[in-house]
Structures are given as structure tokens and as C-alpha cells.
Short mmCIF file of C-alpha atoms in Angstrom, two decimals:
data_model
loop_
_atom_site.label_atom_id
_atom_site.label_comp_id
_atom_site.label_asym_id
_atom_site.label_seq_id
_atom_site.Cartn_x
_atom_site.Cartn_y
_atom_site.Cartn_z
CA MET A 1 22.68 -19.19 -9.69
CA LEU A 2 20.70 -18.57 -12.81
CA ARG A 3 17.61 -20.13 -11.33
CA ARG A 4 17.95 -17.90 -8.29
CA LEU A 5 18.40 -14.84 -10.48
CA LEU A 6 15.33 -15.69 -12.47
CA ALA A 7 13.33 -16.27 -9.32
CA PHE A 8 14.48 -12.95 -7.95
CA ILE A 9 13.54 -11.19 -11.16
CA VAL A 10 10.17 -12.80 -11.12
CA ALA A 11 9.73 -11.80 -7.49
CA LEU A 12 10.70 -8.33 -8.32
CA ALA A 13 8.26 -8.18 -11.14
CA GLY A 14 5.59 -9.49 -8.87
CA SER A 15 6.32 -6.84 -6.28
CA LEU A 16 6.09 -4.13 -8.94
CA VAL A 17 2.73 -5.36 -10.00
CA ILE A 18 1.61 -5.22 -6.41
CA VAL A 19 2.76 -1.67 -6.13
CA MET A 20 0.85 -0.65 -9.22
CA VAL A 21 -2.27 -2.66 -8.49
CA THR A 22 -2.56 -1.49 -4.88
CA ALA A 23 -2.04 2.00 -6.02
CA SER A 24 -4.81 1.64 -8.54
CA ALA A 25 -7.10 -0.12 -6.13
CA ALA A 26 -5.97 2.03 -3.23
CA SER A 27 -5.30 -1.08 -1.17
CA ALA A 28 -9.03 -1.73 -0.97
CA ASP A 29 -10.17 -5.14 -1.89
CA CYS A 30 -12.90 -4.16 -4.33
CA VAL A 31 -13.60 -0.86 -6.09
CA ALA A 32 -15.90 0.12 -8.96
CA ASP A 33 -14.54 1.77 -12.02
CA PRO A 34 -16.51 5.01 -12.39
CA ILE A 35 -16.20 4.91 -16.20
CA THR A 36 -17.07 1.29 -16.99
CA GLY A 37 -19.03 0.50 -13.92
CA GLU A 38 -17.12 -2.74 -13.48
CA VAL A 39 -16.16 -3.83 -9.97
CA HIS A 40 -12.58 -4.92 -9.72
CA CYS A 41 -11.11 -6.77 -6.77
CA GLU A 42 -7.55 -7.24 -5.77
CA ASP A 43 -5.90 -9.56 -3.27
CA GLU A 44 -4.13 -7.34 -0.86
CA ASP A 45 -1.68 -10.10 -0.07
CA GLY A 46 -1.62 -11.75 -3.37
CA GLY A 47 1.50 -12.06 -5.46
CA ASN A 48 3.84 -11.21 -2.74
CA ASN A 49 5.28 -14.62 -2.50
CA GLY A 50 8.84 -15.20 -3.26
CA GLY A 51 10.85 -17.43 -5.38
CA ASP A 52 11.28 -21.14 -5.13
CA GLY A 53 14.02 -21.43 -2.64
CA GLY A 54 16.24 -18.96 -4.18
CA GLY A 55 14.43 -15.76 -3.37
CA ASP A 56 11.65 -14.59 -1.24
CA GLY A 57 10.41 -11.60 -3.01
CA GLY A 58 8.34 -8.71 -2.01
CA GLY A 59 9.17 -5.06 -1.85
CA SER A 60 7.83 -1.68 -1.33
CA SER A 61 8.84 1.77 -2.17
CA THR A 62 8.04 5.05 -0.69
CA CYS A 63 8.50 8.63 -1.72
CA SER A 64 8.55 11.59 0.58
CA TYR A 65 6.24 14.54 0.84
CA GLY A 66 6.22 17.17 3.62
CA GLY A 67 8.47 15.03 5.69
CA ASN A 68 6.12 11.99 5.47
CA GLU A 69 6.53 8.81 3.56
CA ILE A 70 3.96 8.25 0.83
CA PRO A 71 3.56 5.61 -1.82
CA CYS A 72 5.42 6.41 -5.09
CA THR A 73 2.42 5.46 -7.19
CA GLY A 74 -1.06 6.83 -6.81
CA PRO A 75 -4.55 6.21 -8.12
CA GLY A 76 -4.96 5.07 -11.68
CA GLY A 77 -1.27 4.20 -12.03
CA SER A 78 -0.25 7.79 -11.50
CA VAL A 79 3.38 8.49 -10.52
CA TRP A 80 4.53 10.75 -7.77
CA SER A 81 6.37 13.81 -8.95
CA SER A 82 8.21 15.71 -6.25
CA ALA A 83 8.76 18.51 -8.73
CA HIS A 84 5.04 19.03 -9.08
CA GLY A 85 3.97 17.96 -5.62
CA CYS A 86 1.31 15.54 -6.88
CA TYR A 87 0.70 12.22 -8.51
CA VAL A 88 0.83 12.77 -12.23
CA GLY A 89 -1.95 10.81 -13.88
CA ASP A 90 -3.54 10.57 -17.34
CA VAL A 91 -3.57 13.33 -19.87
CA TRP A 92 -6.27 15.81 -19.01
CA ASP A 93 -8.49 16.14 -22.09
CA PRO A 94 -12.13 16.58 -21.12
CA GLY A 95 -14.30 16.56 -24.25
CA GLY A 96 -11.43 15.43 -26.38
CA ALA A 97 -11.01 18.87 -27.89
CA GLY A 98 -7.54 19.24 -26.65
CA ALA A 99 -6.68 21.84 -24.02
CA GLN A 100 -4.51 24.71 -25.06
CA PRO A 101 -0.95 24.79 -23.83
CA PRO A 102 0.10 27.57 -21.50
CA PRO A 103 1.84 30.64 -22.89
CA GLY A 104 5.19 29.91 -24.27
CA GLN A 105 4.50 26.21 -24.61
CA THR A 106 3.33 24.05 -27.53
CA ASN A 107 1.73 20.72 -27.66
CA GLU A 108 5.18 19.41 -28.63
CA ASP A 109 6.56 20.46 -25.30
CA GLY A 110 4.17 18.66 -23.00
CA ALA A 111 0.63 18.06 -22.05
CA TRP A 112 -1.95 18.81 -19.34
CA HIS A 113 -2.19 16.03 -16.91
CA ILE A 114 -4.47 15.15 -14.08
CA CYS A 115 -2.69 15.74 -10.78
CA TYR A 116 -3.77 13.97 -7.62
CA PHE A 117 -2.76 15.81 -4.47
CA PRO A 118 -2.01 14.08 -1.21
CA PRO A 119 -3.92 15.22 1.86
CA PRO A 120 -4.38 17.89 2.84
CA GLY A 121 -5.16 19.20 -0.61
CA SER A 122 -5.88 22.72 -1.56
CA SER A 123 -6.56 22.81 -5.25
CA TRP A 124 -8.10 20.84 -8.02
CA GLU A 125 -6.56 21.57 -11.37
CA PRO A 126 -4.72 19.87 -14.17
CA MET A 127 -0.95 20.42 -14.35
CA TRP A 128 1.08 21.19 -17.39
CA ILE A 129 3.79 18.50 -17.49
CA GLN A 130 6.68 19.13 -19.72
CA ASN A 131 7.89 16.11 -21.75
CA GLY A 132 10.65 14.19 -20.07
CA THR A 133 9.98 15.44 -16.59
CA VAL A 134 7.80 12.47 -15.65
CA THR A 135 8.44 9.70 -18.15
CA ILE A 136 8.84 6.56 -16.17
CA ASP A 137 8.21 5.42 -12.69
CA PRO A 138 11.59 5.62 -10.92
CA VAL A 139 10.53 2.52 -9.01
CA VAL A 140 10.69 0.61 -12.23
CA LEU A 141 14.24 1.80 -12.84
CA ALA A 142 15.17 0.95 -9.23
CA GLU A 143 13.98 -2.58 -9.81
CA ARG A 144 15.99 -2.79 -13.00
CA ALA A 145 19.00 -1.63 -11.14
CA ILE A 146 18.55 -4.24 -8.47
CA ALA A 147 18.03 -6.97 -11.10
CA SER A 148 21.36 -6.02 -12.66
CA MET A 149 23.12 -6.51 -9.32
CA ASP A 150 22.84 -10.25 -9.78
CA LEU A 151 22.28 -10.76 -5.99
CA ASP A 152 22.62 -14.21 -4.43
CA PRO A 153 21.84 -15.76 -1.01
CA ILE A 154 24.84 -16.02 1.28
CA GLN A 155 27.06 -18.99 1.50
CA ILE A 156 26.53 -20.55 4.87
CA GLY A 157 29.44 -20.83 7.20
CA ILE A 158 28.62 -22.99 10.22
CA VAL A 159 30.31 -25.16 12.88
CA PRO A 160 29.61 -27.94 13.34
CA GLU A 161 30.09 -28.43 9.66
CA SER A 162 27.63 -30.22 7.38
CA GLY A 163 28.73 -33.64 6.17
CA PRO A 164 28.10 -37.35 6.63
CA ASN A 165 30.96 -37.69 9.06
CA ARG A 166 30.41 -34.43 10.84
CA VAL A 167 28.34 -34.36 14.08
CA GLY A 168 27.93 -31.56 16.56
CA LEU A 169 27.06 -31.99 20.20
CA VAL A 170 23.98 -31.04 22.18
CA GLY A 171 24.67 -28.07 24.37
CA LEU A 172 27.88 -26.95 22.67
CA PRO A 173 28.10 -23.70 20.79
CA VAL A 174 27.18 -23.47 17.20
CA TRP A 175 28.82 -20.72 15.18
CA MET A 176 27.19 -19.21 12.10
CA TRP A 177 28.62 -16.73 9.67
CA VAL A 178 28.56 -15.57 6.07
CA ASP A 179 31.18 -17.56 4.33
CA SER A 180 33.32 -15.64 1.80
CA PRO A 181 31.00 -12.61 1.65
CA THR A 182 30.99 -10.74 -1.63
CA ASP A 183 29.19 -7.66 -2.92
CA ASP A 184 26.46 -9.77 -4.46
CA THR A 185 25.87 -11.91 -1.35
CA PHE A 186 26.21 -9.28 1.38
CA GLY A 187 26.63 -5.86 -0.20
CA PRO A 188 27.03 -3.04 -0.26
CA ILE A 189 26.63 -2.93 -4.00
CA THR A 190 25.50 -0.02 -6.13
CA ALA A 191 23.97 -0.08 -9.59
CA SER A 192 22.03 2.30 -11.72
CA ALA A 193 19.52 2.21 -14.49
CA SER A 194 18.16 4.97 -16.69
CA GLU A 195 15.68 5.55 -19.40
CA GLY A 196 15.29 8.84 -21.27
CA SER A 197 16.17 11.59 -18.95
CA VAL A 198 15.43 9.67 -15.77
CA SER A 199 18.26 7.89 -14.00
CA VAL A 200 18.09 5.93 -10.78
CA SER A 201 20.91 4.85 -8.56
CA ALA A 202 20.37 2.02 -6.04
CA THR A 203 22.55 0.72 -3.28
CA ALA A 204 21.81 -2.65 -1.73
CA SER A 205 23.06 -4.14 1.50
CA VAL A 206 22.11 -7.00 3.74
CA SER A 207 20.67 -5.62 6.98
CA SER A 208 20.22 -8.87 8.78
CA ILE A 209 20.26 -12.56 8.45
CA LEU A 210 17.62 -14.84 9.83
CA TRP A 211 19.01 -18.23 10.60
CA ASP A 212 16.50 -21.02 10.70
CA MET A 213 18.26 -23.68 12.81
CA GLY A 214 15.83 -26.39 11.90
CA ASP A 215 14.99 -27.20 15.52
CA GLY A 216 12.08 -24.71 15.62
CA THR A 217 14.24 -21.80 16.62
CA THR A 218 15.50 -18.89 14.58
CA VAL A 219 18.38 -16.58 15.24
CA THR A 220 18.64 -13.10 13.78
CA CYS A 221 22.16 -11.74 13.27
CA THR A 222 22.86 -8.25 12.08
CA GLY A 223 26.32 -8.78 10.84
CA LYS A 224 28.32 -11.29 8.89
CA GLY A 225 29.04 -13.35 11.98
CA THR A 226 32.43 -14.56 13.09
CA PRO A 227 34.13 -17.48 11.29
CA TYR A 228 35.04 -20.22 13.68
CA ALA A 229 38.70 -21.14 14.33
CA ASP A 230 40.05 -23.97 16.39
CA HIS A 231 41.64 -21.58 18.90
CA TYR A 232 38.19 -20.48 20.00
CA GLY A 233 37.60 -23.93 21.56
CA LYS A 234 34.16 -24.15 23.13
CA LYS A 235 33.56 -20.48 23.39
CA ASP A 236 30.33 -19.04 22.18
CA SER A 237 30.30 -17.05 18.93
CA PRO A 238 30.64 -13.39 19.84
CA THR A 239 28.30 -12.34 17.05
CA CYS A 240 26.05 -15.13 15.83
CA GLY A 241 25.53 -18.48 17.58
CA HIS A 242 23.18 -21.10 18.77
CA ARG A 243 23.07 -24.17 20.96
CA TYR A 244 20.99 -27.22 20.14
CA GLU A 245 19.12 -28.76 23.04
CA LYS A 246 18.23 -32.09 21.45
CA MET A 247 19.82 -34.57 19.14
CA SER A 248 18.81 -34.47 15.53
CA THR A 249 18.25 -38.22 15.24
CA ASP A 250 14.45 -37.82 15.13
CA GLN A 251 14.70 -35.34 12.25
CA PRO A 252 14.36 -36.29 8.57
CA ASP A 253 17.64 -37.80 7.41
CA GLY A 254 18.75 -37.50 11.04
CA ALA A 255 19.78 -33.84 10.61
CA TYR A 256 18.51 -30.41 11.31
CA GLN A 257 17.96 -28.45 8.09
CA VAL A 258 19.54 -25.02 8.45
CA THR A 259 18.75 -22.15 6.16
CA ALA A 260 19.92 -18.55 6.13
CA THR A 261 17.65 -15.75 4.85
CA SER A 262 19.43 -12.52 4.10
CA HIS A 263 17.25 -9.40 4.32
CA TRP A 264 18.28 -6.90 1.68
CA VAL A 265 17.52 -3.28 1.96
CA VAL A 266 17.94 -1.15 -1.14
CA GLU A 267 18.05 2.62 -0.96
CA TRP A 268 17.37 4.21 -4.27
CA THR A 269 17.28 7.73 -5.54
CA GLY A 270 16.61 9.39 -8.86
CA GLY A 271 13.92 10.98 -10.93
CA GLY A 272 13.36 13.51 -8.14
CA GLN A 273 12.34 10.72 -5.79
CA SER A 274 13.82 8.31 -3.37
CA GLY A 275 12.70 5.20 -1.68
CA THR A 276 13.44 1.82 -0.14
CA ILE A 277 12.91 -1.64 -1.46
CA GLU A 278 13.30 -4.63 0.73
CA PHE A 279 13.31 -8.30 0.00
CA ASP A 280 14.75 -11.59 1.21
CA LEU A 281 16.97 -14.22 -0.35
CA THR A 282 17.14 -17.68 1.23
CA THR A 283 19.71 -20.39 0.91
CA ASP A 284 19.12 -23.96 0.21
CA SER A 285 18.94 -25.95 3.38
CA LEU A 286 22.07 -27.41 4.83
CA PRO A 287 21.85 -30.60 7.04
CA ILE A 288 23.57 -30.38 10.39
CA ARG A 289 23.74 -33.52 12.63
CA ILE A 290 23.67 -33.16 16.31
CA GLY A 291 24.37 -35.95 18.80
CA GLU A 292 25.19 -36.38 22.49
CA ALA A 293 28.65 -37.09 23.71
CA GLN A 294 27.68 -40.15 25.76
CA VAL A 295 26.07 -41.65 22.68
CA LEU A 296 29.06 -40.86 20.50
CA THR A 297 31.54 -42.42 22.92
CA GLN A 298 29.62 -45.70 23.41
CA MET B 1 -15.92 1.06 -2.53
CA ARG B 2 -15.48 4.66 -2.96
CA LYS B 3 -17.62 5.42 -5.90
CA HIS B 4 -21.08 5.79 -4.58
CA HIS B 5 -22.32 6.50 -1.19
CA SER B 6 -23.90 9.39 0.56
CA ALA B 7 -26.09 9.64 3.62
CA LEU B 8 -29.82 10.26 3.76
CA GLY B 9 -29.08 12.55 6.61
CA GLY B 10 -26.76 14.35 4.32
CA VAL B 11 -29.46 14.66 1.65
CA ALA B 12 -31.77 16.20 4.18
CA LEU B 13 -29.09 18.58 5.22
CA ALA B 14 -28.33 19.54 1.68
CA LEU B 15 -32.05 20.11 1.00
CA ALA B 16 -32.39 22.24 4.08
CA LEU B 17 -29.35 24.27 3.13
CA THR B 18 -30.65 24.76 -0.38
CA LEU B 19 -34.02 25.92 0.81
CA THR B 20 -32.39 28.40 3.08
CA GLY B 21 -30.08 29.66 0.38
CA CYS B 22 -27.07 27.92 1.67
CA GLY B 23 -26.77 25.02 -0.73
CA GLY B 24 -24.05 23.95 -3.05
CA ASP B 25 -20.53 23.42 -1.86
CA THR B 26 -20.48 26.49 0.28
CA GLU B 27 -19.94 25.91 3.90
CA PRO B 28 -22.80 26.80 6.20
CA THR B 29 -22.16 30.03 8.00
CA VAL B 30 -21.85 29.61 11.72
CA GLN B 31 -23.51 32.37 13.69
CA GLU B 32 -22.30 32.64 17.21
CA THR B 33 -25.12 34.05 19.37
CA PRO B 34 -23.96 35.10 22.86
CA SER B 35 -26.31 33.92 25.43
CA GLN B 36 -27.13 35.46 28.74
CA SER B 37 -28.74 32.32 29.94
CA PRO B 38 -26.74 30.47 32.52
CA SER B 39 -28.00 27.09 31.23
CA PRO B 40 -27.55 26.30 27.52
CA THR B 41 -30.60 25.07 25.64
CA PRO B 42 -30.38 21.35 24.79
CA THR B 43 -30.36 20.62 21.11
CA SER B 44 -32.00 17.72 19.33
CA THR B 45 -28.67 16.56 17.86
CA PRO B 46 -26.44 15.15 20.55
CA THR B 47 -22.76 15.78 20.19
CA PRO B 48 -20.81 12.59 19.46
CA LYS B 49 -19.07 11.47 22.53
CA THR B 50 -17.42 8.13 21.91
CA PRO B 51 -14.81 7.39 19.28
CA GLU B 52 -17.36 5.24 17.43
CA GLU B 53 -19.92 8.05 17.39
CA LYS B 54 -17.30 10.58 16.26
CA ALA B 55 -16.15 8.24 13.49
CA ALA B 56 -19.71 7.65 12.28
CA ALA B 57 -20.37 11.41 12.22
CA GLN B 58 -17.21 11.95 10.21
CA LEU B 59 -18.22 9.19 7.78
CA THR B 60 -21.58 10.85 7.29
CA LYS B 61 -19.88 14.12 6.53
CA TYR B 62 -17.48 12.47 4.14
CA LEU B 63 -20.26 10.86 2.25
CA ASP B 64 -21.93 14.23 1.92
CA VAL B 65 -18.74 15.68 0.48
CA ARG B 66 -18.16 12.77 -1.78
CA ASP B 67 -21.68 12.67 -3.22
CA MET B 68 -21.48 16.40 -3.82
CA ALA B 69 -18.23 15.91 -5.62
CA TYR B 70 -19.82 13.25 -7.83
CA ARG B 71 -22.72 15.44 -8.74
CA LYS B 72 -20.68 18.52 -9.36
CA ARG B 73 -17.63 16.70 -10.72
CA ASP B 74 -15.58 19.05 -8.57
CA ILE B 75 -13.97 18.71 -5.13
CA ASN B 76 -14.24 21.24 -2.38
CA PHE B 77 -11.00 20.57 -0.52
CA LYS B 78 -12.04 22.79 2.33
CA THR B 79 -14.75 20.36 3.18
CA LEU B 80 -12.82 17.18 2.14
CA ASN B 81 -9.66 17.85 4.14
CA PRO B 82 -11.31 17.46 7.59
CA VAL B 83 -12.95 14.13 6.78
CA ALA B 84 -10.73 12.16 4.41
CA THR B 85 -7.14 11.12 4.12
CA GLY B 86 -4.90 8.49 2.58
CA ASP B 87 -6.06 6.41 -0.28
CA GLU B 88 -9.68 7.60 -0.03
CA PHE B 89 -8.52 11.13 -0.39
CA LEU B 90 -6.66 10.27 -3.56
CA GLN B 91 -9.26 7.98 -4.98
CA LEU B 92 -12.01 10.55 -4.78
CA GLN B 93 -9.81 12.82 -6.90
CA HIS B 94 -9.29 9.98 -9.38
CA VAL B 95 -12.91 9.20 -9.65
CA VAL B 96 -13.95 12.82 -10.17
CA ALA B 97 -11.16 13.44 -12.68
CA SER B 98 -12.05 10.38 -14.59
CA MET B 99 -15.75 11.33 -14.66
CA THR B 100 -14.81 14.69 -16.11
CA ASN B 101 -12.35 13.31 -18.57
CA GLU B 102 -14.78 10.70 -19.84
CA ASN B 103 -17.92 12.72 -19.56
CA VAL B 104 -19.55 10.53 -16.90
CA THR B 105 -22.27 12.14 -14.84
CA VAL B 106 -24.19 11.30 -11.70
CA THR B 107 -27.61 12.53 -10.79
CA GLY B 108 -29.85 11.76 -7.89
CA GLN B 109 -29.29 11.01 -4.26
CA TYR B 110 -27.63 8.05 -2.68
CA GLY B 111 -29.16 6.63 0.43
CA HIS B 112 -26.89 5.47 3.26
CA THR B 113 -27.49 3.44 6.33
CA LEU B 114 -24.50 3.02 8.65
CA ALA B 115 -24.07 -0.10 10.65
CA GLU B 116 -22.58 -0.21 14.15
CA PRO B 117 -18.98 0.94 14.10
CA ARG B 118 -16.33 -1.63 15.01
CA ASN B 119 -13.41 -0.21 16.93
CA ARG B 120 -10.09 -1.80 16.02
CA GLY B 121 -8.01 0.56 18.16
CA ALA B 122 -5.98 2.35 15.51
CA SER B 123 -8.92 2.23 13.10
CA ILE B 124 -12.65 2.05 13.17
CA LEU B 125 -14.57 0.11 10.56
CA ILE B 126 -18.13 1.03 9.51
CA ILE B 127 -20.23 -0.62 6.87
CA ASP B 128 -22.59 1.59 4.93
CA CYS B 129 -25.53 -0.03 3.22
CA GLU B 130 -25.62 2.07 0.09
CA ASP B 131 -28.80 2.45 -1.78
CA ARG B 132 -28.52 3.83 -5.30
CA SER B 133 -32.16 3.43 -6.33
CA ASN B 134 -32.45 7.05 -6.98
CA VAL B 135 -29.07 7.47 -8.69
CA THR B 136 -28.42 7.54 -12.37
CA TRP B 137 -25.02 7.15 -13.95
CA LYS B 138 -24.63 8.38 -17.56
CA ASN B 139 -21.80 7.99 -20.02
CA ASP B 140 -21.79 10.62 -22.68
CA GLY B 141 -25.43 11.40 -21.77
CA ALA B 142 -26.63 7.82 -22.08
CA VAL B 143 -27.94 6.08 -18.99
CA ARG B 144 -25.60 3.21 -18.11
CA LYS B 145 -27.44 0.01 -17.62
CA PRO B 146 -26.66 -1.77 -15.53
CA ASP B 147 -24.98 1.04 -13.67
CA PHE B 148 -22.43 -1.34 -12.11
CA THR B 149 -21.46 -4.92 -12.63
CA ASP B 150 -19.85 -7.26 -10.15
CA PRO B 151 -16.67 -9.23 -10.84
CA ASN B 152 -18.82 -11.98 -12.25
CA GLY B 153 -20.34 -9.64 -14.78
CA ASP B 154 -23.69 -9.62 -13.15
CA PRO B 155 -25.48 -6.41 -12.20
CA LEU B 156 -24.25 -5.16 -8.83
CA ARG B 157 -26.84 -5.75 -6.11
CA ASN B 158 -28.62 -2.85 -4.66
CA PRO B 159 -28.35 -1.89 -1.94
CA ALA B 160 -24.75 -2.95 -1.55
CA PRO B 161 -22.51 -2.79 1.57
CA VAL B 162 -19.42 -0.77 1.59
CA GLU B 163 -16.90 -1.04 4.40
CA TYR B 164 -15.12 2.12 5.36
CA THR B 165 -11.98 2.42 7.39
CA LEU B 166 -11.44 5.52 9.43
CA VAL B 167 -8.10 6.40 11.07
CA LYS B 168 -7.21 9.08 13.53
CA ASP B 169 -5.44 11.93 11.77
CA LYS B 170 -4.39 15.01 13.55
CA GLY B 171 -6.90 14.37 16.31
CA ALA B 172 -9.89 13.58 14.12
CA TRP B 173 -11.26 10.42 12.62
CA LYS B 174 -10.95 10.49 8.80
CA VAL B 175 -12.03 8.08 6.14
CA SER B 176 -8.89 6.46 4.75
CA ASP B 177 -10.11 3.51 2.76
CA SER B 178 -13.18 1.77 1.48
CA ASP B 179 -14.06 -1.62 0.22
CA LEU B 180 -17.13 -2.67 -1.72
CA LEU B 181 -18.42 -5.95 -0.33
CA TRP B 182 -20.10 -6.80 -3.54
CA ASP B 183 -20.81 -10.41 -2.71
CA GLU B 184 -22.48 -9.76 0.63
CA PRO B 185 -26.01 -8.55 1.28
CA CYS B 186 -26.63 -5.50 3.43
#
């Protein structure tokens, strides 16, 4: 549990770095810094690998502008501000002399910042940003909220069951479901995080589960699945099932290794922005043995 | 990479406009001359027909706008909007703002040679061989030498290839991204 949580947090941190880096590098591989003249290169795919069995990180966040989705971070680590309609960047201070605040404001109230306008742009001017209106990237707070949810992979429910004395049969239905689902394994779950005057609320839910059956096939189920009961007999699962076509005797340890990857979708809002973060959490593998009736009865 | 490119064709155009009193960031005035002739007179500049030709023409325009923005440390959105979008649109603002904030200046003319466009369907890639032989970058009035360094810390080769990505936006090809291929020759 703790290991998975740590892996998840690491994955989240990785995804945040990706967001910031790609924003800075504008998703290009290599760019030159106009101030230092140094060429910096970033791996577009780098860092977006997940945890070690517990989590498969990755994430993205988008903000909205004019009905379109845009990244929440812009060039130079700037942060999207829907209130200002631009990415708020560094303090605008050409010459270092210090620009005068607008009428009615003092330097204690805020500062002039560089604003980057998404296309199509119409102006080119610094923006007076009052203190507290843009203090922290809401995405950061969203990530914190997610980390506090203490999310886990699901518990696998499957028939035939896993165990040394349990064997399923080729061609018979396999039922898969989320065993004992909880808020932190399937959602929905809501958490919030705040810093200063910015507060973000995030709600996470599992949108689908990818079942890797170990025989080269995967099954995607959108719900929790249906727990098997004896009275179902040899019926197919109405929601999430599979049939093995071959015995598992030629597999390592004589069993198919089944995993379930839950795809989490987190909707967050706060700081005048909203966005979506998605990531996966994968279970440890569960061995399922499959034989044939004629073999078992011999 | 989005820091330094402009087209020789653009330079010639800028010089021509300057000599005729139409230089700077002002848009050239279009004079519509009604013609009584039933057959239009052929011009020496063919209108781009294919998507690749249109994309290359748009890139050339963008490089003109960008180089002008570098030199003036100001952006004419009226000319930028039709030719750039996405990250490139934002990055140009970032570069120009940073130059102004840190007192970095650019003088001289970039040279550009566009390679054959590669059509990827939703996007078109064009490599520009950018020559900055006649360009000088200064920090606080002092010439920066070398002007650029590659990730290994060595002086950036000149010319250097830059790969541009153009996407269709509202019916027009626009520059959306760029990538400095610092370790490849032109």
C-alpha cells in the first residue's frame, strides 16, 4: 500500500515536471534560450513512465479559453489565468528600474507581469497582477489533492479463482469484477488542496478497467463488473468476461498472469481554472490456471 | 528552434518595402486595379497551389514576422495571427518579452533555405537551413560569443537546420512548432 502510494506520488511528480518542461520547451525537442544562448533539449516522451507495478503515472491538464482546451502552463513556466485571459509569466521589469504601478495601486499590491496571449492575439503589453490572484499553479494543487486521496489499484475478483487447487476450463466463461470496491479503489472520491487564496477541488473516478488476461488478449470493462455466484452456472458475465482458448500449461508456472489496470480520471476545478488529469493504477499479477476437461478427468 | 530564422526572400521583400517607403511592421497596401483586359497578365510569382507549396509560403511569411519581431523586440499580431498558432505563437512572445526584459538585441539578417516540405496529413514538416552569419546577438550591448551553444557546450553550428511543423488552422497552414536539429548538418 505504502509502496504503491509512493510510486503514485513519484509518478504524479513526474507528470508535473513533464507539464512544466513541455510548457517551457513548447513540446519542441530543442530550443535555444534567447538570453543565455544555450540550446536545451527535452525528451517529449521522457519521464512519463509509471510506478513499479503499483502505478502507471502520467497525466495532463488542460484549461479552457474561448471554448477550446489549452495547456494550463505556458512558455517560461507561465501559468494560465482565466481572469486575465493570458499566461502570466515573469515580472515585467525592463531595465531593472521598476515600472510604476497603475493609479490606485502600490508596489505592495502587485506587480507588472509578462502576459502571453493564446492565438489569435491582439495585443502585446504587460499586465498588472494583483498579489494573490495568481500565486500557484492550480495543477500543482490538483496533484496534491490527488495524492491525498491515497488511491489504490482494485482488488481483482475473478472466476475461476486463483490458487494452487483451482483450475478453470478452456472455453468456459471467465468472470472479472472489482472485488470490494471502495472510494480509493474505484471512486468517486473528492479531495481538495489549497495554498494562500487558491483552492482546488478534485474528484477522481475509475472510468474503465483494462484486464490483461495473460494469454495475449485484453478486455476493457467500463464498470465494476458482476461478481460471480454459483447460480449463474456457465453463463457469460453480463458485464465483464472472457474465455480462454488454450490451456495455461505452457505458461510460466503453468498459469496465465492476470492484471487489472484501472484508468482514473480526475476532474479538478479551482483558481479560476479547471482541468482533467488521467493516470493508471495496475494490480500485481494474479495467476489463473486453465486446463481442459478431458485432461482433468483422465 | 524558434529563436532565429528568417527568409532571404523575406529580407529582399523587406528591403524593397523599405525603399518604397513601406518598410517596418506596416502591412503593404494592396491596391486593387480594375482591369479591362479579358486576360490577366501573368505574374512572375506563381500562386501556391499544393498544400506543401502553401505551407512553405506560410513559413516564409512567418519567418519574416518573427525576424522582424526579434529586431524590433515587438510583435505585430496583425501579421503574426495569420501565420502562427499553438506553441510557436506563445514562444515567440516569450522570446521577445525575455529579450526586452533582459536587454538582449538582435541585428542583421538571417538567411533561410527551405527544404522540401513533408506532408504528414494533419501536419506538414519543413526544415529550414538557417544561416546566422550576418546576425549579431548582444546582451546589454556586448556581443555574445559564441551566440549560441549546443547541449554539449560547443558553439552551435552555422548554418543549423530547424524543423518547423505547420498545421491547418481555420483553413490556413500555420506554424505551430519548431525544433532545432542542433546535431545535424544542413
